[in-house]
Coordinates of C-alpha atoms (C1' of nucleotides) in Angstrom, one line a residue:
Chain Z
X1 CA 67.9 62.6 17.8
X2 CA 68.9 60.7 14.6
X3 CA 72.6 62.1 15.0
X4 CA 72.7 61.0 18.5
X5 CA 72.4 57.4 17.7
X6 CA 75.2 57.2 15.0
X7 CA 77.1 58.8 17.4
X8 CA 76.4 56.8 19.9
X9 CA 76.6 53.4 17.2
X10 CA 80.3 54.2 16.1
X11 CA 81.2 54.6 19.5
X12 CA 80.1 51.0 19.5
X13 CA 82.0 50.1 17.0
X14 CA 84.9 51.2 18.5
X15 CA 84.7 50.1 21.9
X16 CA 83.2 46.5 20.3
X17 CA 85.7 46.4 17.8
X18 CA 82.4 46.6 15.4
X19 CA 80.9 44.0 17.3
X20 CA 77.4 44.3 18.6
X21 CA 74.4 46.1 16.9
X22 CA 72.4 44.4 19.3
X23 CA 73.1 47.3 21.7
X24 CA 72.7 49.7 19.2
X25 CA 69.3 48.1 18.7
X26 CA 67.9 47.6 22.2
X27 CA 69.2 51.7 22.8
X28 CA 66.8 52.9 19.7
X29 CA 64.2 51.2 20.4
X30 CA 63.7 51.4 23.8
X31 CA 63.5 54.8 23.8
X32 CA 60.7 54.2 21.1
X33 CA 58.7 51.8 23.4
X34 CA 59.0 53.4 27.0
X35 CA 58.9 57.5 25.9
X36 CA 59.3 58.2 29.6
X37 CA 58.2 61.5 30.4
X38 CA 57.9 63.2 27.9
X39 CA 54.0 62.9 27.7
X40 CA 53.6 64.6 31.5
X41 CA 55.1 67.4 29.9
X42 CA 53.6 67.1 26.9
X43 CA 50.1 67.2 28.2
X44 CA 50.7 69.8 31.0
X45 CA 52.9 72.5 29.4
X46 CA 53.3 73.2 25.9
X47 CA 56.7 71.2 24.8
X48 CA 59.1 71.0 22.2
X49 CA 58.6 66.9 22.0
X50 CA 62.1 66.9 19.6
X51 CA 64.1 68.5 22.3
X52 CA 62.8 66.2 25.0
X53 CA 63.0 62.9 23.4
X54 CA 66.7 64.4 22.9
X55 CA 67.4 64.8 26.4
X56 CA 66.2 61.5 26.9
X57 CA 68.0 59.9 24.9
X58 CA 70.9 61.9 26.0
X59 CA 70.2 60.9 29.6
X60 CA 69.5 57.1 28.3
X61 CA 72.5 56.7 25.7
X62 CA 75.3 58.8 27.5
X63 CA 74.7 58.5 31.6
X64 CA 73.8 55.2 31.8
X65 CA 75.1 52.8 29.2
X66 CA 78.2 54.8 27.3
X67 CA 78.6 56.1 30.7
X68 CA 82.0 57.7 29.6
X69 CA 84.5 55.2 30.8
X70 CA 83.9 53.0 34.5
X71 CA 83.5 55.0 37.4
X72 CA 86.7 54.9 39.9
X73 CA 86.3 54.1 42.8
X74 CA 87.5 55.5 46.3
X75 CA 90.0 53.3 47.8
X76 CA 88.4 52.7 51.0
X77 CA 85.2 51.6 48.7
X78 CA 87.6 49.2 45.8
X79 CA 88.3 47.3 48.9
X80 CA 85.2 46.8 49.6
X81 CA 83.9 46.2 46.5
X82 CA 86.5 43.4 46.2
X83 CA 85.7 41.6 49.2
X84 CA 82.1 41.1 48.2
X85 CA 83.6 39.9 45.0
X86 CA 86.8 37.5 46.8
X87 CA 82.8 36.0 48.8
X88 CA 81.4 35.9 45.7
X89 CA 83.9 33.5 44.8
X90 CA 83.9 31.6 47.7
X91 CA 80.3 31.0 47.6
X92 CA 80.0 30.1 44.4
X93 CA 83.2 27.3 44.5
X94 CA 81.1 25.9 47.5
X95 CA 78.1 26.4 45.5
X96 CA 76.4 28.4 47.8
X97 CA 74.2 30.0 45.5
X98 CA 71.4 31.2 47.7
X99 CA 74.4 33.4 49.6
X100 CA 75.5 34.2 46.2
X101 CA 72.3 35.4 44.7
X102 CA 71.5 37.4 47.7
X103 CA 75.3 39.0 47.8
X104 CA 75.3 39.7 44.1
X105 CA 71.7 41.4 44.5
X106 CA 73.1 43.1 47.2
X107 CA 76.2 44.5 44.7
X108 CA 73.8 45.0 41.7
X109 CA 71.0 47.1 44.1
X110 CA 73.7 49.2 45.7
X111 CA 75.2 50.1 42.4
X112 CA 72.8 50.9 40.6
X113 CA 72.1 51.6 36.8
X114 CA 74.9 52.6 34.8
X115 CA 77.5 50.4 36.9
X116 CA 77.9 47.4 35.1
X117 CA 81.2 49.1 33.0
X118 CA 83.2 49.8 36.7
X119 CA 81.9 46.3 38.0
X120 CA 83.5 44.5 34.6
X121 CA 86.2 46.7 34.8
X122 CA 86.6 45.3 38.8
X123 CA 86.1 41.9 38.2
X124 CA 88.7 41.3 35.1
X125 CA 91.3 43.4 36.8
X126 CA 90.9 41.5 40.8
X127 CA 89.5 37.8 39.7
X128 CA 90.3 37.4 35.6
X129 CA 93.8 35.8 36.2
X130 CA 92.9 33.9 39.1
X131 CA 90.9 31.4 36.4
X132 CA 88.9 30.1 39.3
X133 CA 86.0 28.3 37.9
X134 CA 83.5 29.6 40.0
X135 CA 84.3 32.5 37.8
X136 CA 81.7 32.2 35.2
X137 CA 79.2 31.4 37.5
X138 CA 79.9 35.2 39.3
X139 CA 79.9 36.6 35.7
X140 CA 76.8 35.0 35.3
X141 CA 74.8 35.8 37.9
X142 CA 75.5 39.6 37.8
X143 CA 74.1 38.8 34.1
X144 CA 71.6 37.5 35.9
X145 CA 70.6 40.1 38.5
X146 CA 71.1 42.9 36.3
X147 CA 68.1 41.1 34.3
X148 CA 66.0 40.8 37.5
X149 CA 66.4 44.5 38.0
X150 CA 65.5 45.3 34.8
X151 CA 68.7 46.5 34.2
X152 CA 68.5 45.6 30.8
X153 CA 71.7 47.5 29.5
X154 CA 73.5 46.6 32.2
X155 CA 73.2 43.1 31.6
X156 CA 73.7 43.4 28.2
X157 CA 76.9 44.7 29.0
X158 CA 77.9 42.1 31.1
X159 CA 77.4 39.7 28.6
X160 CA 79.0 41.0 25.7
X161 CA 81.8 41.0 27.7
X162 CA 81.4 37.4 28.8
X163 CA 81.1 36.8 25.1
X164 CA 84.4 38.1 24.9
X165 CA 86.1 36.2 27.9
X166 CA 84.2 33.5 26.4
X167 CA 81.8 32.6 29.2
X168 CA 79.2 30.9 28.4
X169 CA 75.8 32.2 29.8
X170 CA 73.1 30.4 31.6
X171 CA 69.4 29.9 29.6
X172 CA 68.3 31.4 33.2
X173 CA 69.9 34.3 32.5
X174 CA 69.0 34.3 28.8
X175 CA 66.0 33.9 30.0
X176 CA 65.0 36.7 32.0
X177 CA 67.0 39.0 29.1
X178 CA 64.5 37.3 26.5
X179 CA 61.8 38.6 29.4
X180 CA 62.8 41.9 29.8
X181 CA 62.7 42.1 25.9
X182 CA 59.3 40.4 25.1
X183 CA 58.0 43.6 23.4
X184 CA 60.1 44.0 21.3
X185 CA 61.9 42.4 18.3
X186 CA 64.9 42.2 19.9
X187 CA 63.6 39.1 21.6
X188 CA 64.5 36.9 18.4
X189 CA 68.2 39.0 18.2
X190 CA 68.7 37.6 22.1
X191 CA 67.1 34.4 20.7
X192 CA 69.9 33.9 17.6
X193 CA 72.1 34.8 20.3
X194 CA 71.4 31.8 22.8
X195 CA 71.3 29.2 18.9
X196 CA 74.1 31.1 18.2
X197 CA 76.0 30.5 22.0
X198 CA 74.8 26.9 21.7
X199 CA 73.2 27.1 25.3
X200 CA 70.5 24.9 25.9
X201 CA 67.1 26.6 25.9
X202 CA 64.7 24.9 28.3
X203 CA 61.2 24.1 28.8
X204 CA 60.7 28.4 29.2
X205 CA 62.3 29.5 26.9
X206 CA 59.8 28.8 24.5
X207 CA 56.6 30.4 26.6
X208 CA 58.6 33.5 26.7
X209 CA 58.8 34.4 23.2
X210 CA 54.9 33.1 23.0
X211 CA 54.8 35.3 25.7
X212 CA 56.3 37.9 24.0
X213 CA 54.3 37.3 21.1
X214 CA 51.3 37.3 22.8
X215 CA 51.5 41.0 25.0
X216 CA 52.5 42.1 21.2
X217 CA 49.1 41.0 20.0
X218 CA 50.2 39.2 17.5
X219 CA 48.4 36.2 18.7
X220 CA 47.8 33.9 15.8
X221 CA 51.6 34.1 14.8
X222 CA 52.3 32.9 19.0
X223 CA 49.7 30.1 18.1
X224 CA 51.9 28.9 15.0
X225 CA 54.6 29.0 17.0
X226 CA 53.4 26.8 19.6
X227 CA 52.2 24.6 16.6
X228 CA 56.3 24.3 15.3
X229 CA 57.4 23.9 18.5
X230 CA 55.6 20.4 18.6
X231 CA 58.6 18.6 16.9
X232 CA 60.8 20.1 19.3
X233 CA 62.0 18.2 22.7
X234 CA 62.2 21.9 24.7
X235 CA 59.4 23.5 22.5
X236 CA 56.3 22.0 23.9
X237 CA 55.5 22.9 27.5
X238 CA 52.6 23.1 29.6
X239 CA 54.4 26.8 30.6
X240 CA 53.4 28.0 26.8
X241 CA 50.2 26.4 27.1
X242 CA 49.5 28.3 29.9
X243 CA 50.6 31.7 28.3
X244 CA 48.5 31.2 25.3
X245 CA 45.2 30.6 27.3
X246 CA 46.3 33.2 29.7
X247 CA 46.0 35.5 26.6
X248 CA 42.7 33.9 25.3
X249 CA 40.8 34.2 28.6
X250 CA 42.3 37.9 28.6
X251 CA 40.5 38.6 25.8
X252 CA 37.1 36.8 27.0
X253 CA 37.8 33.7 24.8
X254 CA 37.4 31.3 27.6
X255 CA 36.4 28.7 25.0
X256 CA 39.1 29.0 23.3
X257 CA 41.6 28.4 26.2
X258 CA 39.6 25.4 27.1
X259 CA 40.0 23.9 23.2
X260 CA 43.7 24.5 24.1
X261 CA 43.4 22.8 27.4
X262 CA 42.2 19.4 25.6
X263 CA 44.9 20.1 23.4
X264 CA 48.0 20.2 25.8
X265 CA 45.9 16.8 27.3
X266 CA 46.3 15.3 23.9
X267 CA 49.6 16.1 23.7
X268 CA 50.1 13.8 26.2
X269 CA 51.1 17.3 28.6
X270 CA 49.3 17.2 31.9
X271 CA 47.7 20.6 33.0
X272 CA 49.4 22.2 36.2
X273 CA 47.6 24.4 38.6
X274 CA 48.5 27.4 36.9
X275 CA 47.0 25.8 33.9
X276 CA 43.6 25.3 35.7
X277 CA 44.0 28.5 37.5
X278 CA 43.5 30.0 34.4
X279 CA 40.6 28.7 33.5
X280 CA 39.0 29.2 36.4
X281 CA 40.0 32.8 36.5
X282 CA 38.9 33.4 32.8
X283 CA 35.8 31.8 33.6
X284 CA 35.4 34.0 37.3
X285 CA 35.7 37.0 34.7
X286 CA 33.3 36.0 32.6
X287 CA 30.8 35.3 35.7
X288 CA 30.3 31.6 35.7
X289 CA 30.5 30.5 38.8
X290 CA 28.9 27.3 38.4
X291 CA 31.7 26.1 35.9
X292 CA 34.7 27.3 37.6
X293 CA 33.6 25.6 40.7
X294 CA 33.2 22.3 38.5
X295 CA 37.0 22.9 36.9
X296 CA 37.9 23.2 41.3
X297 CA 36.6 19.7 41.4
X298 CA 38.4 18.6 38.8
X299 CA 41.5 20.0 39.3
X300 CA 41.3 17.5 42.4
X301 CA 40.0 15.0 41.2
X302 CA 43.1 14.7 38.7
X303 CA 45.4 15.0 41.9
X304 CA 46.0 18.8 41.4
X305 CA 45.4 20.6 44.4
X306 CA 43.3 23.4 44.4
X307 CA 46.0 26.1 45.8
X308 CA 45.5 30.1 48.1
X309 CA 45.6 31.0 44.3
X310 CA 42.5 28.8 43.4
X311 CA 41.1 29.9 45.8
X312 CA 41.5 33.6 45.7
X313 CA 40.5 33.5 42.3
X314 CA 37.0 31.9 43.1
X315 CA 36.6 34.5 46.3
X316 CA 36.7 37.1 43.7
X317 CA 34.7 36.0 41.2
X318 CA 32.0 36.5 43.5
X319 CA 33.0 39.2 44.9
X320 CA 32.7 40.5 40.9
X321 CA 28.7 39.4 41.2
X322 CA 28.3 41.0 44.2
X323 CA 27.9 37.8 45.8
X324 CA 30.5 38.7 48.7
X325 CA 28.7 35.4 51.6
X326 CA 29.4 33.5 47.9
X327 CA 33.2 34.6 48.8
X328 CA 33.0 33.8 51.9
X329 CA 32.2 30.3 52.0
X330 CA 35.0 29.4 49.4
X331 CA 37.1 31.6 52.1
X332 CA 35.9 29.2 54.6
X333 CA 36.7 26.1 52.3
X334 CA 40.4 27.3 52.3
X335 CA 40.7 27.7 55.9
X336 CA 39.0 24.2 56.3
X337 CA 41.5 23.0 54.0
X338 CA 44.4 24.3 56.3
X339 CA 45.4 27.3 53.8
X340 CA 45.5 31.0 56.1
X341 CA 44.3 33.8 54.2
X342 CA 47.0 35.8 52.6
X343 CA 47.6 39.1 51.8
X344 CA 45.6 38.4 48.5
X345 CA 42.4 37.1 50.2
X346 CA 42.1 40.4 52.6
X347 CA 43.2 42.5 50.1
X348 CA 39.5 40.9 48.1
X349 CA 37.5 41.2 51.5
X350 CA 39.1 44.4 52.3
X351 CA 37.0 45.3 48.4
X352 CA 34.2 43.5 49.6
X353 CA 33.8 46.1 52.6
X354 CA 34.7 49.1 50.6
X355 CA 32.5 48.7 47.7
X356 CA 29.8 48.4 50.1
X357 CA 30.2 51.1 52.0
X358 CA 32.0 50.0 54.9
X359 CA 34.8 51.9 54.9
X360 CA 35.2 50.8 58.5
X361 CA 35.2 47.5 58.3
X362 CA 37.9 47.6 55.7
X363 CA 40.1 49.9 57.8
X364 CA 39.7 47.1 60.4
X365 CA 40.7 44.3 58.4
X366 CA 43.6 46.6 58.5
X367 CA 44.1 46.2 61.6
X368 CA 43.5 42.7 61.9
X369 CA 46.2 41.8 59.2
X370 CA 49.0 44.5 61.0
X371 CA 48.5 42.4 64.0
X372 CA 48.6 39.0 62.6
X373 CA 51.6 40.3 61.4
X374 CA 51.0 41.0 57.4
X375 CA 52.2 43.9 55.5
X376 CA 49.9 45.6 53.5
X377 CA 50.6 45.4 49.7
X378 CA 50.5 48.5 47.7
X379 CA 47.6 47.6 46.4
X380 CA 45.7 46.6 49.6
X381 CA 47.0 50.4 50.1
X382 CA 44.7 51.3 46.8
X383 CA 41.8 49.5 47.8
X384 CA 41.6 51.5 51.2
X385 CA 42.8 54.6 49.8
X386 CA 40.5 55.1 46.6
X387 CA 37.5 54.2 49.4
X388 CA 38.1 57.5 51.4
X389 CA 38.6 59.2 48.3
X390 CA 35.1 57.9 47.8
X391 CA 33.5 59.8 51.2
X392 CA 36.2 62.6 50.7
X393 CA 38.3 61.7 53.4
X394 CA 40.9 63.1 52.4
X395 CA 42.7 63.6 55.1
X396 CA 42.8 60.2 56.1
X397 CA 44.1 58.9 52.7
X398 CA 46.8 61.3 52.8
X399 CA 48.0 59.4 56.8
X400 CA 47.5 56.4 55.2
X401 CA 49.7 58.0 52.2
X402 CA 52.1 58.3 54.9
X403 CA 51.8 54.9 56.5
X404 CA 52.3 53.7 53.2
X405 CA 55.9 55.5 52.3
X406 CA 57.1 55.1 56.2
X407 CA 56.6 51.2 55.9
X408 CA 59.4 51.2 52.1
X409 CA 55.9 51.1 50.2
X410 CA 56.1 53.6 47.2
X411 CA 52.6 54.6 45.5
X412 CA 52.5 53.8 41.7
X413 CA 51.2 55.7 38.8
X414 CA 47.4 53.9 40.0
X415 CA 48.3 54.8 43.2
X416 CA 48.5 58.1 42.2
X417 CA 45.8 58.0 40.2
X418 CA 43.3 57.1 42.8
X419 CA 43.9 60.2 44.5
X420 CA 44.2 62.0 41.8
X421 CA 40.8 61.2 40.3
X422 CA 39.2 61.2 43.7
X423 CA 40.6 64.7 44.4
X424 CA 39.1 65.8 40.7
X425 CA 36.1 63.9 41.3
X426 CA 35.0 66.5 44.4
X427 CA 36.5 69.5 43.1
X428 CA 39.3 70.0 44.2
X429 CA 41.3 69.7 41.3
X430 CA 43.9 72.2 42.2
X431 CA 45.3 69.6 44.7
X432 CA 44.7 66.8 41.9
X433 CA 47.4 68.8 39.9
X434 CA 49.9 69.0 42.9
X435 CA 49.7 65.8 43.4
X436 CA 50.4 65.2 39.8
X437 CA 53.4 67.5 39.5
X438 CA 55.1 65.1 42.3
X439 CA 54.3 61.6 41.2
X440 CA 56.1 63.0 37.9
X441 CA 58.8 65.1 39.4
X442 CA 59.0 61.1 41.0
X443 CA 59.5 59.5 37.8
X444 CA 56.6 58.2 37.8
X445 CA 54.6 58.4 34.5
X446 CA 51.2 59.4 33.9
X447 CA 48.9 57.5 31.8
X448 CA 45.3 57.7 30.6
X449 CA 43.7 57.3 33.8
X450 CA 45.5 59.9 35.5
X451 CA 45.2 62.0 32.4
X452 CA 41.9 61.1 32.3
X453 CA 40.9 61.8 35.9
X454 CA 42.6 65.1 35.7
X455 CA 40.2 66.1 32.2
X456 CA 37.3 65.3 34.2
X457 CA 38.4 67.3 36.9
X458 CA 39.1 70.6 34.7
X459 CA 35.3 69.9 32.7
X460 CA 33.4 69.2 36.3
X461 CA 35.1 73.0 37.1
X462 CA 33.6 74.2 33.7
X463 CA 36.9 75.5 32.2
X464 CA 35.6 73.6 28.8
X465 CA 38.4 75.8 26.9
X466 CA 41.1 74.7 29.3
X467 CA 39.9 71.1 29.1
X468 CA 40.0 71.4 25.3
X469 CA 43.8 72.4 25.3
X470 CA 44.5 69.4 27.5
X471 CA 42.7 67.2 25.5
X472 CA 44.4 68.3 22.4
X473 CA 47.8 68.1 23.5
X474 CA 47.4 64.8 24.9
X475 CA 45.8 63.6 21.9
X476 CA 48.1 65.3 18.9
X477 CA 51.3 64.0 21.3
X478 CA 49.8 60.8 19.7
X479 CA 51.0 59.5 23.0
X480 CA 47.3 58.7 24.6
X481 CA 45.2 57.9 22.6
X482 CA 42.0 56.3 24.2
X483 CA 38.5 56.4 24.0
X484 CA 37.8 57.0 27.6
X485 CA 39.6 60.8 26.6
X486 CA 36.8 61.7 24.0
X487 CA 33.8 60.0 26.2
X488 CA 35.3 62.5 28.7
X489 CA 35.8 65.1 26.7
X490 CA 32.7 65.0 24.7
X491 CA 31.0 65.0 28.6
X492 CA 32.4 67.9 29.4
X493 CA 30.4 70.2 26.4
X494 CA 27.6 68.0 27.1
X495 CA 27.2 69.4 31.0
X496 CA 27.2 72.9 29.1
X497 CA 24.8 72.0 26.5
X498 CA 26.9 72.5 23.8
X499 CA 26.1 69.6 21.5
X500 CA 28.0 70.4 18.6
X501 CA 31.1 70.1 19.4
X502 CA 30.5 66.5 21.0
X503 CA 29.0 66.1 18.0
X504 CA 32.3 67.1 15.9
X505 CA 34.7 65.2 18.2
X506 CA 32.9 62.3 17.4
X507 CA 32.9 62.8 13.9
X508 CA 36.6 63.3 14.5
X509 CA 36.9 59.9 16.2
X510 CA 35.6 58.4 13.7
X511 CA 37.9 59.4 11.4
X512 CA 40.5 58.7 13.4
X513 CA 38.7 55.2 13.6
X514 CA 39.0 55.0 17.6
X515 CA 36.1 53.0 18.2
X516 CA 33.4 54.4 20.4
X517 CA 32.1 52.6 23.0
X518 CA 28.3 52.2 24.7
X519 CA 29.3 55.1 27.1
X520 CA 30.6 57.4 23.8
X521 CA 26.8 56.8 22.7
X522 CA 25.2 57.3 25.6
X523 CA 26.7 60.5 25.9
X524 CA 25.8 62.1 22.4
X525 CA 22.0 60.8 23.2
X526 CA 22.3 62.3 26.3
X527 CA 23.6 65.2 24.8
X528 CA 20.3 65.3 21.9
X529 CA 18.2 64.4 24.5
X530 CA 19.2 68.0 26.8
X531 CA 18.5 70.0 23.6
X532 CA 15.0 68.5 22.8
X533 CA 16.7 66.6 19.7
X534 CA 14.6 63.6 20.5
X535 CA 14.4 62.3 16.5
X536 CA 18.9 62.0 16.2
X537 CA 19.0 60.9 19.7
X538 CA 16.5 57.7 18.8
X539 CA 18.6 57.7 15.3
X540 CA 21.6 56.6 17.3
X541 CA 20.1 53.7 18.9
X542 CA 20.7 52.1 15.5
X543 CA 24.0 53.3 15.1
X544 CA 24.9 51.7 18.1
X545 CA 23.5 48.0 16.6
X546 CA 24.9 49.1 13.5
X547 CA 28.6 49.4 16.0
X548 CA 27.4 45.8 16.8
X549 CA 27.6 47.5 20.5
X550 CA 24.2 46.3 22.7
X551 CA 22.3 49.5 24.4
X552 CA 22.7 49.7 28.0
X553 CA 20.4 50.1 31.3
X554 CA 21.9 54.1 30.7
X555 CA 21.1 54.1 27.5
X556 CA 17.4 53.5 27.6
X557 CA 17.0 55.1 31.1
X558 CA 18.2 58.3 29.1
X559 CA 15.7 58.2 26.2
X560 CA 12.8 57.2 28.6
X561 CA 13.7 60.3 31.2
X562 CA 13.8 62.3 28.0
X563 CA 10.5 61.2 26.5
X564 CA 8.5 61.2 29.9
X565 CA 9.0 64.7 30.1
X566 CA 7.8 65.5 27.1
X567 CA 4.9 63.5 27.9
X568 CA 5.5 61.0 24.6
X569 CA 4.0 57.8 27.4
X570 CA 3.7 55.1 23.7
X571 CA 7.5 56.4 23.1
X572 CA 8.4 55.1 26.5
X573 CA 6.5 52.1 26.6
X574 CA 8.5 51.3 23.3
X575 CA 11.5 51.7 24.8
X576 CA 10.7 49.6 28.4
X577 CA 9.4 46.8 25.7
X578 CA 12.8 46.5 23.7
X579 CA 14.6 46.9 26.7
X580 CA 12.7 44.1 28.2
X581 CA 12.9 42.1 25.0
X582 CA 16.5 42.2 24.9
X583 CA 16.3 41.1 28.6
X584 CA 18.8 43.9 29.4
X585 CA 21.9 42.3 31.7
X586 CA 24.3 43.6 34.0
X587 CA 27.2 44.2 32.4
X588 CA 30.9 43.1 31.7
X589 CA 32.8 45.4 30.4
X590 CA 35.1 43.9 27.9
X591 CA 33.1 42.2 24.7
X592 CA 35.3 40.5 22.6
X593 CA 36.1 42.1 19.2
X594 CA 37.5 40.1 16.5
X595 CA 40.2 42.1 15.4
X596 CA 42.3 40.8 18.4
X597 CA 43.2 37.9 16.6
X598 CA 44.1 39.2 13.8
X599 CA 46.6 42.2 15.2
Chain D
dC1 C1' 53.0 31.3 32.3
dT2 C1' 48.3 32.0 37.6
dA3 C1' 45.1 35.1 41.9
dG4 C1' 44.1 41.5 45.0
dG5 C1' 44.0 48.2 43.5
dG6 C1' 42.5 53.2 39.4
dT7 C1' 38.8 56.3 33.6
dT8 C1' 33.8 58.0 30.8
dA9 C1' 27.2 58.2 30.3
dG10 C1' 21.5 58.1 33.6

DNA sequence: CTAGGGTTAG
């Protein structure tokens, strides 16, 4: 693999007169970062991983970016392309940017990935000598379009050509590129290039960098970056604050987000609807509906009108607490304010019906949407599919899947995972694996949800050794390391009464410094109870607390059942007292943990 | 930069 990279670097040097190591770094880092389909084969069949990555490199590097040479267009196509670009230049000259925008998008979409060299060649040969002022607009829009379609390599190719031609890219194009590269350190190279080129940054540039730091879990750095930018003209923007607040909310630290909100006010910035919506969302997820509603009032008082997003967030908040009545009230309020429900509103309502088991009502909403001329989204379909699968109505699910594809909506990894999970849960592992293969063929990369579903299915079938093989492949390939997978595997052993293997897995995960969850302990407790080792089970209650976790309703009921069965009434009563004393609450999944702040 | 979909335990 390294050899190929060197070879590639050499080619770059020849082609670009030694200039852009940037491309090289991006390629190598994208490769390491994206790890596309190797996890699939690593998991399904024993496979030589190095060979696989080598193959990826070939398609990635030689097929797309280095791409032997610009491909030659057949004459008719060449004429068409030239006329498209002629039109582009005219539109640019007339400043009809909307039309230009859609035309270039169309071209990029037609040409697809790896097309930048040929397109650039075409532009150079046919338009460059003309010295039109509109030239730069067309080039810039082209780079922008590639970036928006996530064809980063192509975008970089165009940018490099532009640099050769002394054409300066716009900050929008750079921002889009920064956004696409925000997961990697290359973001900073692009940022340096922006500075070198003298392109003035705008208010979004910094917020994208901050967003990148946040997504790389470098929250501390993101905050420092915000502080450093105080001095700069374009540094401190509402968008930057919003990004930081989003991150803290996602980690469950709504209070911290609130203090950033205050800081924003102190800096003389005016929170926009995003700022309010982010906080309201955070509060809703935390279950603090009252405070969320207060913020909505506050927002109105400060002249920021709640928008449809605000209402949808609030409706979802009530739905999360199982209070569909509250959700309805929010939606009525919304209708009174003159907003029409959108796809998201409908999806939340569908979700509500489905969760209460009213599939028919959910399906009726689909009809209503269609009759009102709404196109269902991939998410609305997923909600319905999930619901149908839970009732084992697979044939209807398949019909919906066809409907969705006929509308041009491509199922994604979540849609597939829902179906795969549904099938596995009902013992149809074979059909699930067929779907799994289908998704892999379509280059949709399975994630730990998908793997978890398959693993669960194999465990349920009782085929524990096969399940273990699958699990070991996932773990050793180092691609999927998730506590849930351990939990499922441990659950598989426990179901067969093999507590010893479950305990060994527990030891393995502690060695690997993977944080156990409450489910891990509940599974073990259940296992010990099943083997009549009540003392061990009881001792785990303390271990849970040592890990800073809170025993759940499941923990207590598992233990209480076991004590009942052996007729130990005292033990049971003690558990009941403890449970009442702790006022065990219905759960919210993500209890914030301190480490995210320092990662 | 904000909203809507998917795992494991009794």
